[in-house]
């Protein structure tokens, strides 16, 4: 194991090729993830617009589950990669086992939530009974089967920590493909099965997540020798759990803020119409095609920066950061151009009504103006997380989505009476968050990077 660790590619491969090899498989797998989220909504939109609105309102809970699992994964990834870079074999094993423990506990919490809070959650957003019924059916299944997504992300992060991102792509892509195949079969009742509607969409998602988790488990057992996932004789280790959570919790909070933002934005938009909520939900699924690859780049950047921080190699850290920032901004700029050029065609995929197109075209064009700005902020977030300053990422997210976006959206909507003006709040919030990200990055560079 010692020799394998010394030759780990994160410490020796040319930085550009390393970042490409680490990030591309994750970017592709996250694009596949984005694809099946969109496919879910496309099929559900064929039921009716209320069903599509219900999925939009369910997004905060789904996002919260992803936030917790990804946040724990970021913490586990950083701790594991540092231990690998520093050649601390015992800490590698301890981090893996305590990470597994945290993932299992979190999954159980959400399963309990699926039995207790779902109807209350939807009744807090709308009094339209048909939307509530669709939402309760879909979200209850997503939460009760939610252990699948926690295990899926756990096993993917263990593979990423040792640079085996191609295996991550395989497991995640297989789960997404299974979901996409099952969607029309279970929603519309193909091949003699009953038509389950939104219940079918939820079942397809859960089955795909469990399939990806099973594949990820097998890959860790047979293809990831640097990390042991055996829990034999396990006892929680307070310091290791603290190290994982100290990095992961700010990421959880940062991503959970998206759930809070979406919930409250739905409340703002429902005052205009349920169609405005549906437009917002469609936007979130479409923008994932742009943001997911950049988040995949982020996932590839964090272990490289963390590994070379542990190895005290400042030059490789700086090159990784530069390449990651340029790539992120480029991808987001391309996304903005696509949103500006084809908003009507994007909405048409969701069987959009004339009213939905009227509201949606300006929404997609206005919000996408902030994409390049977001690319810079996401790149900075990877640096903060890798160097143990995840709180900075959390602060930026709070500023962007709570302190600026929601108040601006509420005031613009209230003062103008126009839902179109609400979308400009997204651009304003991105401008403010870029300034905050740049300021925090200067501090990190001065206190950490420049001193290595």
Short mmCIF file of C-alpha atoms in Angstrom, two decimals:
data_model
loop_
_atom_site.label_atom_id
_atom_site.label_comp_id
_atom_site.label_asym_id
_atom_site.label_seq_id
_atom_site.Cartn_x
_atom_site.Cartn_y
_atom_site.Cartn_z
CA UNK A 1 0.00 0.00 0.00
CA UNK A 2 2.86 2.34 0.80
CA UNK A 3 4.34 2.12 -2.72
CA UNK A 4 0.93 2.58 -4.31
CA UNK A 5 0.42 5.75 -2.30
CA UNK A 6 3.83 7.16 -3.34
CA UNK A 7 2.92 6.76 -6.99
CA UNK A 8 -0.58 8.25 -6.72
CA UNK A 9 -1.18 10.27 -9.88
CA UNK A 10 -2.40 13.31 -7.93
CA UNK A 11 1.19 13.99 -6.90
CA UNK A 12 3.06 13.27 -10.14
CA UNK A 13 0.87 13.57 -13.28
CA UNK A 14 1.09 16.88 -15.22
CA UNK A 15 -1.54 19.17 -13.72
CA UNK A 16 -3.54 19.90 -16.87
CA UNK A 17 -3.82 16.24 -17.80
CA UNK A 18 -4.51 15.29 -14.17
CA UNK A 19 -7.37 17.77 -13.81
CA UNK A 20 -8.78 16.61 -17.13
CA UNK A 21 -8.53 12.92 -16.22
CA UNK A 22 -9.99 13.50 -12.74
CA UNK A 23 -12.79 15.84 -13.74
CA UNK A 24 -13.98 14.65 -17.14
CA UNK A 25 -15.49 11.36 -15.95
CA UNK A 26 -17.24 13.18 -13.09
CA UNK A 27 -18.44 15.92 -15.43
CA UNK A 28 -19.85 13.32 -17.83
CA UNK A 29 -21.52 11.37 -15.04
CA UNK A 30 -23.05 14.55 -13.61
CA UNK A 31 -24.27 15.48 -17.07
CA UNK A 32 -25.98 12.10 -17.11
CA UNK A 33 -27.41 12.95 -13.69
CA UNK A 34 -28.74 16.21 -15.10
CA UNK A 35 -30.19 14.35 -18.07
CA UNK A 36 -32.28 11.99 -15.96
CA UNK A 37 -33.53 14.88 -13.79
CA UNK A 38 -34.72 16.60 -16.95
CA UNK A 39 -36.17 13.39 -18.39
CA UNK A 40 -38.15 12.91 -15.16
CA UNK A 41 -39.72 16.32 -15.60
CA UNK A 42 -40.31 15.90 -19.32
CA UNK A 43 -42.29 12.71 -18.77
CA UNK A 44 -44.15 14.11 -15.75
CA UNK A 45 -45.10 17.24 -17.73
CA UNK A 46 -47.09 14.90 -20.02
CA UNK A 47 -49.38 14.10 -17.07
CA UNK A 48 -50.33 17.74 -16.55
CA UNK A 49 -48.88 21.08 -15.40
CA UNK A 50 -49.93 20.47 -11.78
CA UNK A 51 -47.77 17.34 -11.71
CA UNK A 52 -44.82 19.35 -13.06
CA UNK A 53 -45.45 22.05 -10.44
CA UNK A 54 -45.49 19.37 -7.71
CA UNK A 55 -42.02 18.21 -8.79
CA UNK A 56 -40.85 21.82 -8.70
CA UNK A 57 -42.14 22.13 -5.14
CA UNK A 58 -40.54 18.80 -4.19
CA UNK A 59 -37.13 20.06 -5.31
CA UNK A 60 -36.13 21.60 -1.93
CA UNK A 61 -36.37 18.22 -0.19
CA UNK A 62 -34.54 16.40 -2.98
CA UNK A 63 -31.91 19.12 -2.98
CA UNK A 64 -31.55 18.82 0.80
CA UNK A 65 -30.86 15.09 0.50
CA UNK A 66 -28.24 15.77 -2.15
CA UNK A 67 -26.81 18.61 -0.05
CA UNK A 68 -26.28 16.42 3.00
CA UNK A 69 -24.78 13.54 1.05
CA UNK A 70 -22.55 15.73 -1.12
CA UNK A 71 -21.48 17.81 1.88
CA UNK A 72 -20.47 14.71 3.82
CA UNK A 73 -18.74 13.51 0.65
CA UNK A 74 -16.73 16.74 0.35
CA UNK A 75 -15.60 16.42 3.96
CA UNK A 76 -14.73 12.75 3.57
CA UNK A 77 -12.99 13.39 0.25
CA UNK A 78 -10.80 16.18 1.66
CA UNK A 79 -9.84 14.22 4.80
CA UNK A 80 -9.06 11.06 2.82
CA UNK A 81 -7.05 12.90 0.16
CA UNK A 82 -4.96 14.73 2.75
CA UNK A 83 -4.20 11.47 4.53
CA UNK A 84 -3.27 9.85 1.22
CA UNK A 85 -1.01 12.78 0.31
CA UNK A 86 0.67 12.65 3.73
CA UNK A 87 1.04 8.80 3.51
CA UNK A 88 -0.94 8.29 6.75
CA UNK A 89 -2.34 4.80 6.20
CA UNK A 90 -4.13 4.50 9.53
CA UNK A 91 -5.93 7.81 9.06
CA UNK A 92 -7.05 6.74 5.58
CA UNK A 93 -8.81 3.66 6.97
CA UNK A 94 -10.26 5.55 9.92
CA UNK A 95 -11.63 8.33 7.71
CA UNK A 96 -13.34 5.83 5.38
CA UNK A 97 -15.07 3.96 8.19
CA UNK A 98 -16.27 7.06 10.03
CA UNK A 99 -17.47 8.50 6.73
CA UNK A 100 -19.56 5.39 6.07
CA UNK A 101 -21.05 5.72 9.56
CA UNK A 102 -22.08 9.35 8.96
CA UNK A 103 -23.69 8.51 5.61
CA UNK A 104 -25.76 5.68 7.09
CA UNK A 105 -27.04 7.82 9.96
CA UNK A 106 -28.02 10.63 7.58
CA UNK A 107 -29.91 8.25 5.28
CA UNK A 108 -31.94 6.92 8.21
CA UNK A 109 -32.92 10.45 9.25
CA UNK A 110 -34.40 11.18 5.81
CA UNK A 111 -36.24 7.85 5.73
CA UNK A 112 -37.95 8.87 8.98
CA UNK A 113 -38.78 12.25 7.46
CA UNK A 114 -40.54 10.48 4.60
CA UNK A 115 -43.06 9.15 7.13
CA UNK A 116 -43.68 12.38 9.02
CA UNK A 117 -43.21 15.73 7.25
CA UNK A 118 -44.12 15.46 3.58
CA UNK A 119 -47.77 16.59 3.59
CA UNK A 120 -47.03 19.47 5.95
CA UNK A 121 -44.22 20.56 3.62
CA UNK A 122 -46.53 20.81 0.59
CA UNK A 123 -49.41 22.38 2.49
CA UNK A 124 -47.00 25.15 3.52
CA UNK A 125 -46.47 26.00 -0.17
CA UNK A 126 -49.93 25.72 -1.75
CA UNK A 127 -53.59 25.02 -1.05
CA UNK A 128 -54.19 23.41 -4.47
CA UNK A 129 -55.11 19.86 -3.46
CA UNK A 130 -54.10 18.24 -6.75
CA UNK A 131 -50.57 19.63 -6.46
CA UNK A 132 -50.38 18.49 -2.82
CA UNK A 133 -51.46 14.95 -3.74
CA UNK A 134 -48.93 14.65 -6.54
CA UNK A 135 -46.22 16.07 -4.30
CA UNK A 136 -46.91 13.77 -1.35
CA UNK A 137 -46.94 10.67 -3.57
CA UNK A 138 -43.65 11.55 -5.25
CA UNK A 139 -41.67 12.89 -2.27
CA UNK A 140 -42.65 10.17 0.22
CA UNK A 141 -41.15 7.51 -2.04
CA UNK A 142 -38.03 9.59 -2.72
CA UNK A 143 -37.37 9.97 1.01
CA UNK A 144 -38.28 6.43 2.09
CA UNK A 145 -35.92 5.04 -0.54
CA UNK A 146 -33.39 7.79 0.06
CA UNK A 147 -30.68 5.56 1.54
CA UNK A 148 -29.85 4.68 -2.07
CA UNK A 149 -28.65 8.17 -2.96
CA UNK A 150 -26.56 8.37 0.23
CA UNK A 151 -24.82 5.08 -0.51
CA UNK A 152 -24.38 6.01 -4.16
CA UNK A 153 -22.59 9.26 -3.34
CA UNK A 154 -20.58 7.63 -0.52
CA UNK A 155 -19.09 4.99 -2.81
CA UNK A 156 -18.47 7.52 -5.57
CA UNK A 157 -16.56 9.79 -3.17
CA UNK A 158 -14.39 6.94 -1.95
CA UNK A 159 -13.42 6.24 -5.55
CA UNK A 160 -12.79 9.93 -6.26
CA UNK A 161 -10.50 10.24 -3.24
CA UNK A 162 -8.00 7.86 -4.84
CA UNK A 163 -8.36 9.33 -8.32
CA UNK A 164 -10.58 6.59 -9.77
CA UNK A 165 -13.07 8.96 -11.33
CA UNK A 166 -13.65 6.78 -14.38
CA UNK A 167 -15.20 4.15 -12.11
CA UNK A 168 -17.34 6.90 -10.57
CA UNK A 169 -18.62 7.80 -14.02
CA UNK A 170 -19.55 4.19 -14.72
CA UNK A 171 -21.54 3.72 -11.51
CA UNK A 172 -23.38 7.04 -11.72
CA UNK A 173 -24.08 6.69 -15.44
CA UNK A 174 -25.49 3.19 -15.03
CA UNK A 175 -27.86 4.45 -12.32
CA UNK A 176 -28.99 7.32 -14.54
CA UNK A 177 -29.54 5.05 -17.56
CA UNK A 178 -31.66 2.68 -15.47
CA UNK A 179 -33.72 5.63 -14.24
CA UNK A 180 -34.26 6.97 -17.76
CA UNK A 181 -35.30 3.54 -19.08
CA UNK A 182 -37.74 2.96 -16.22
CA UNK A 183 -39.32 6.43 -16.32
CA UNK A 184 -41.74 5.94 -19.25
CA UNK A 185 -42.30 2.28 -18.37
CA UNK A 186 -43.49 3.07 -14.83
CA UNK A 187 -45.09 6.47 -15.46
CA UNK A 188 -47.19 5.47 -18.49
CA UNK A 189 -47.54 1.73 -17.91
CA UNK A 190 -45.63 0.23 -20.80
CA UNK A 191 -45.25 -3.52 -21.40
CA UNK A 192 -48.46 -4.39 -19.59
CA UNK A 193 -47.58 -2.64 -16.32
CA UNK A 194 -50.07 -0.26 -14.68
CA UNK A 195 -49.52 3.48 -15.23
CA UNK A 196 -48.16 4.75 -11.91
CA UNK A 197 -47.91 8.44 -12.89
CA UNK A 198 -45.75 10.51 -10.52
CA UNK A 199 -45.34 7.43 -8.31
CA UNK A 200 -43.64 5.75 -11.27
CA UNK A 201 -41.24 8.69 -11.65
CA UNK A 202 -40.28 8.39 -7.98
CA UNK A 203 -39.83 4.61 -8.19
CA UNK A 204 -37.61 4.96 -11.27
CA UNK A 205 -35.42 7.47 -9.45
CA UNK A 206 -35.04 5.34 -6.32
CA UNK A 207 -34.32 2.14 -8.26
CA UNK A 208 -31.65 3.96 -10.30
CA UNK A 209 -30.00 5.27 -7.14
CA UNK A 210 -29.88 1.85 -5.50
CA UNK A 211 -28.47 0.31 -8.67
CA UNK A 212 -25.70 2.92 -8.78
CA UNK A 213 -24.99 2.29 -5.08
CA UNK A 214 -24.65 -1.46 -5.70
CA UNK A 215 -22.27 -0.89 -8.60
CA UNK A 216 -20.25 1.58 -6.53
CA UNK A 217 -19.95 -0.91 -3.68
CA UNK A 218 -18.60 -3.60 -5.99
CA UNK A 219 -16.09 -1.21 -7.51
CA UNK A 220 -14.79 -0.17 -4.10
CA UNK A 221 -14.43 -3.78 -2.99
CA UNK A 222 -12.63 -5.00 -6.10
CA UNK A 223 -11.03 -1.90 -7.67
CA UNK A 224 -10.08 0.47 -4.81
CA UNK A 225 -7.35 -1.25 -2.76
CA UNK A 226 -6.07 1.92 -1.09
CA UNK A 227 -9.26 2.23 0.99
CA UNK A 228 -10.86 -0.45 3.14
CA UNK A 229 -14.63 -0.20 3.66
CA UNK A 230 -14.79 -3.02 6.18
CA UNK A 231 -16.67 -1.96 9.33
CA UNK A 232 -15.40 -4.88 11.41
CA UNK A 233 -14.61 -3.68 14.93
CA UNK A 234 -15.71 -0.13 14.06
CA UNK A 235 -15.99 2.47 16.80
CA UNK A 236 -16.84 6.11 16.06
CA UNK A 237 -13.69 8.27 16.24
CA UNK A 238 -14.53 11.72 17.56
CA UNK A 239 -11.62 13.60 16.00
CA UNK A 240 -12.09 12.05 12.56
CA UNK A 241 -15.83 12.71 12.61
CA UNK A 242 -15.12 16.29 13.62
CA UNK A 243 -12.61 16.73 10.77
CA UNK A 244 -15.11 15.40 8.23
CA UNK A 245 -17.95 17.54 9.58
CA UNK A 246 -15.85 20.69 9.94
CA UNK A 247 -15.35 20.64 6.17
CA UNK A 248 -18.62 18.94 5.22
CA UNK A 249 -21.13 20.88 7.34
CA UNK A 250 -20.38 24.26 5.70
CA UNK A 251 -20.90 22.54 2.34
CA UNK A 252 -24.14 21.00 3.61
CA UNK A 253 -25.33 24.38 4.82
CA UNK A 254 -24.19 26.00 1.59
CA UNK A 255 -26.12 23.55 -0.57
CA UNK A 256 -29.07 23.37 1.83
CA UNK A 257 -29.43 27.10 1.43
CA UNK A 258 -30.52 26.21 -2.10
CA UNK A 259 -33.42 24.26 -0.60
CA UNK A 260 -34.43 27.20 1.57
CA UNK A 261 -34.08 29.55 -1.37
CA UNK A 262 -36.18 27.34 -3.66
CA UNK A 263 -38.90 26.90 -1.03
CA UNK A 264 -39.17 30.65 -0.42
CA UNK A 265 -38.86 31.50 -4.11
CA UNK A 266 -41.77 29.15 -4.81
CA UNK A 267 -43.73 31.08 -2.20
CA UNK A 268 -42.90 34.35 -3.96
CA UNK A 269 -43.79 32.97 -7.40
CA UNK A 270 -47.02 31.22 -6.40
CA UNK A 271 -48.40 34.71 -5.65
CA UNK A 272 -48.23 35.30 -9.40
CA UNK A 273 -49.35 31.84 -10.62
CA UNK A 274 -48.63 28.12 -10.37
CA UNK A 275 -47.25 28.41 -13.92
CA UNK A 276 -44.50 30.72 -12.62
CA UNK A 277 -43.53 27.99 -10.14
CA UNK A 278 -43.44 25.44 -12.95
CA UNK A 279 -41.19 27.76 -14.99
CA UNK A 280 -38.81 28.04 -12.04
CA UNK A 281 -38.73 24.27 -11.69
CA UNK A 282 -38.02 23.81 -15.39
CA UNK A 283 -35.22 26.39 -15.18
CA UNK A 284 -33.60 24.48 -12.33
CA UNK A 285 -33.59 21.27 -14.32
CA UNK A 286 -32.26 22.93 -17.46
CA UNK A 287 -29.53 24.87 -15.69
CA UNK A 288 -28.25 21.60 -14.24
CA UNK A 289 -26.84 20.84 -17.71
CA UNK A 290 -24.57 23.86 -17.23
CA UNK A 291 -23.89 23.72 -13.50
CA UNK A 292 -23.44 19.95 -13.13
CA UNK A 293 -20.30 19.79 -15.33
CA UNK A 294 -18.80 22.65 -13.32
CA UNK A 295 -19.66 20.88 -10.07
CA UNK A 296 -18.00 17.81 -11.58
CA UNK A 297 -14.92 19.94 -12.24
CA UNK A 298 -15.15 21.04 -8.61
CA UNK A 299 -15.20 17.43 -7.45
CA UNK A 300 -12.07 16.74 -9.48
CA UNK A 301 -10.34 19.87 -8.21
CA UNK A 302 -10.87 19.34 -4.48
CA UNK A 303 -8.87 16.09 -4.06
CA UNK A 304 -6.02 17.39 -6.28
CA UNK A 305 -5.65 20.61 -4.30
CA UNK A 306 -6.10 18.78 -0.98
CA UNK A 307 -3.57 16.07 -1.91
CA UNK A 308 -0.91 18.59 -2.94
CA UNK A 309 -1.66 20.69 0.12
CA UNK A 310 -0.92 17.60 2.22
CA UNK A 311 2.25 17.04 0.12
CA UNK A 312 3.18 20.77 0.48
CA UNK A 313 3.42 21.31 -3.28
CA UNK A 314 2.32 24.90 -3.86
CA UNK A 315 3.14 24.99 -7.58
CA UNK A 316 0.78 22.13 -8.40
CA UNK A 317 -1.93 23.70 -6.24
CA UNK A 318 -1.71 27.03 -8.06
CA UNK A 319 -1.79 25.44 -11.51
CA UNK A 320 -4.80 23.34 -10.57
CA UNK A 321 -6.68 26.39 -9.30
CA UNK A 322 -5.91 28.42 -12.44
CA UNK A 323 -6.95 25.68 -14.85
CA UNK A 324 -10.11 24.96 -12.86
CA UNK A 325 -11.20 28.62 -12.81
CA UNK A 326 -10.65 29.13 -16.55
CA UNK A 327 -12.52 25.93 -17.39
CA UNK A 328 -15.45 26.75 -15.09
CA UNK A 329 -15.94 30.23 -16.52
CA UNK A 330 -15.68 28.91 -20.09
CA UNK A 331 -18.31 26.20 -19.53
CA UNK A 332 -20.69 28.67 -17.88
CA UNK A 333 -20.25 31.18 -20.72
CA UNK A 334 -21.17 28.53 -23.28
CA UNK A 335 -24.23 27.69 -21.17
CA UNK A 336 -25.27 31.34 -21.13
CA UNK A 337 -25.04 31.53 -24.93
CA UNK A 338 -27.25 28.45 -25.33
CA UNK A 339 -29.87 29.82 -22.90
CA UNK A 340 -29.90 33.14 -24.75
CA UNK A 341 -30.33 31.49 -28.15
CA UNK A 342 -32.85 28.68 -27.57
CA UNK A 343 -35.14 29.34 -24.57
CA UNK A 344 -38.35 28.60 -26.46
CA UNK A 345 -37.06 25.27 -27.75
CA UNK A 346 -35.95 24.30 -24.24
CA UNK A 347 -39.40 25.00 -22.83
CA UNK A 348 -41.06 23.09 -25.67
CA UNK A 349 -39.47 19.87 -24.32
CA UNK A 350 -41.75 20.20 -21.28
CA UNK A 351 -44.97 20.46 -23.28
CA UNK A 352 -45.09 24.12 -22.24
CA UNK A 353 -48.39 25.98 -22.56
CA UNK A 354 -48.53 29.37 -24.26
CA UNK A 355 -48.53 31.04 -20.84
CA UNK A 356 -45.55 28.99 -19.70
CA UNK A 357 -43.59 30.04 -22.80
CA UNK A 358 -44.55 33.68 -22.25
CA UNK A 359 -43.19 33.59 -18.69
CA UNK A 360 -40.33 31.20 -19.34
CA UNK A 361 -38.45 32.76 -22.28
CA UNK A 362 -37.49 35.99 -20.46
CA UNK A 363 -36.80 33.98 -17.29
CA UNK A 364 -34.21 31.75 -18.96
CA UNK A 365 -32.56 34.65 -20.77
CA UNK A 366 -32.33 36.92 -17.75
CA UNK A 367 -31.14 34.36 -15.19
CA UNK A 368 -28.48 32.93 -17.53
CA UNK A 369 -26.71 36.30 -17.68
CA UNK A 370 -25.21 35.44 -14.30
CA UNK A 371 -23.77 32.05 -15.36
CA UNK A 372 -20.16 33.21 -16.05
CA UNK A 373 -20.09 35.01 -12.70
CA UNK A 374 -21.26 31.84 -10.97
CA UNK A 375 -18.45 29.90 -12.66
CA UNK A 376 -15.83 32.00 -10.89
CA UNK A 377 -17.54 31.57 -7.53
CA UNK A 378 -17.83 27.78 -7.90
CA UNK A 379 -14.11 27.58 -8.72
CA UNK A 380 -13.27 29.54 -5.58
CA UNK A 381 -15.52 27.25 -3.55
CA UNK A 382 -13.42 24.22 -4.53
CA UNK A 383 -10.30 25.94 -3.19
CA UNK A 384 -11.96 26.87 0.08
CA UNK A 385 -13.19 23.31 0.61
CA UNK A 386 -9.88 21.65 -0.27
CA UNK A 387 -7.91 23.85 2.12
CA UNK A 388 -10.27 23.41 5.08
CA UNK A 389 -11.98 26.80 4.70
CA UNK A 390 -15.43 25.53 3.81
CA UNK A 391 -16.96 28.27 5.93
CA UNK A 392 -16.02 30.79 3.24
CA UNK A 393 -18.06 28.85 0.70
CA UNK A 394 -20.96 28.85 3.13
CA UNK A 395 -20.73 32.61 3.69
CA UNK A 396 -20.75 33.27 -0.06
CA UNK A 397 -23.76 31.02 -0.52
CA UNK A 398 -25.66 32.75 2.29
CA UNK A 399 -24.90 36.15 0.80
CA UNK A 400 -25.90 35.00 -2.68
CA UNK A 401 -29.09 33.03 -2.05
CA UNK A 402 -30.52 34.41 1.18
CA UNK A 403 -29.15 37.85 1.95
CA UNK A 404 -29.39 39.17 -1.63
CA UNK A 405 -31.48 36.95 -3.94
CA UNK A 406 -34.66 36.51 -1.91
CA UNK A 407 -35.02 40.10 -0.66
CA UNK A 408 -34.35 41.41 -4.17
CA UNK A 409 -36.82 38.97 -5.73
CA UNK A 410 -39.52 39.87 -3.20
CA UNK A 411 -39.01 43.62 -3.55
CA UNK A 412 -38.78 43.60 -7.35
CA UNK A 413 -41.95 41.53 -7.61
CA UNK A 414 -43.82 43.54 -5.01
CA UNK A 415 -42.82 46.98 -6.30
CA UNK A 416 -43.35 46.27 -10.01
CA UNK A 417 -46.07 43.63 -9.93
CA UNK A 418 -44.16 41.83 -12.71
CA UNK A 419 -42.84 38.29 -12.42
CA UNK A 420 -40.29 39.12 -15.15
CA UNK A 421 -38.59 41.61 -12.81
CA UNK A 422 -38.19 38.86 -10.19
CA UNK A 423 -35.67 37.05 -12.41
CA UNK A 424 -33.27 40.01 -12.33
CA UNK A 425 -32.64 39.23 -8.66
CA UNK A 426 -30.54 36.25 -9.80
CA UNK A 427 -28.15 38.48 -11.75
CA UNK A 428 -27.83 40.94 -8.87
CA UNK A 429 -27.03 38.15 -6.43
CA UNK A 430 -24.31 36.73 -8.70
CA UNK A 431 -22.61 40.12 -8.90
CA UNK A 432 -22.50 40.41 -5.13
CA UNK A 433 -21.31 36.83 -4.64
CA UNK A 434 -18.41 37.31 -7.09
CA UNK A 435 -17.13 40.21 -5.02
CA UNK A 436 -17.39 38.13 -1.83
CA UNK A 437 -15.67 35.11 -3.42
CA UNK A 438 -12.78 37.25 -4.68
CA UNK A 439 -12.27 38.79 -1.24
CA UNK A 440 -12.20 35.42 0.52
CA UNK A 441 -9.85 33.99 -2.12
CA UNK A 442 -7.37 36.80 -1.51
CA UNK A 443 -7.43 35.93 2.20
CA UNK A 444 -6.87 32.21 1.57
CA UNK A 445 -4.02 32.93 -0.81
CA UNK A 446 -2.34 35.23 1.69
CA UNK A 447 -2.76 33.00 4.75
CA UNK A 448 -2.27 29.52 3.25
CA UNK A 449 -1.19 29.17 -0.38
CA UNK A 450 1.56 31.82 -0.39
CA UNK A 451 3.12 30.35 2.76
CA UNK A 452 3.65 26.82 1.39
#
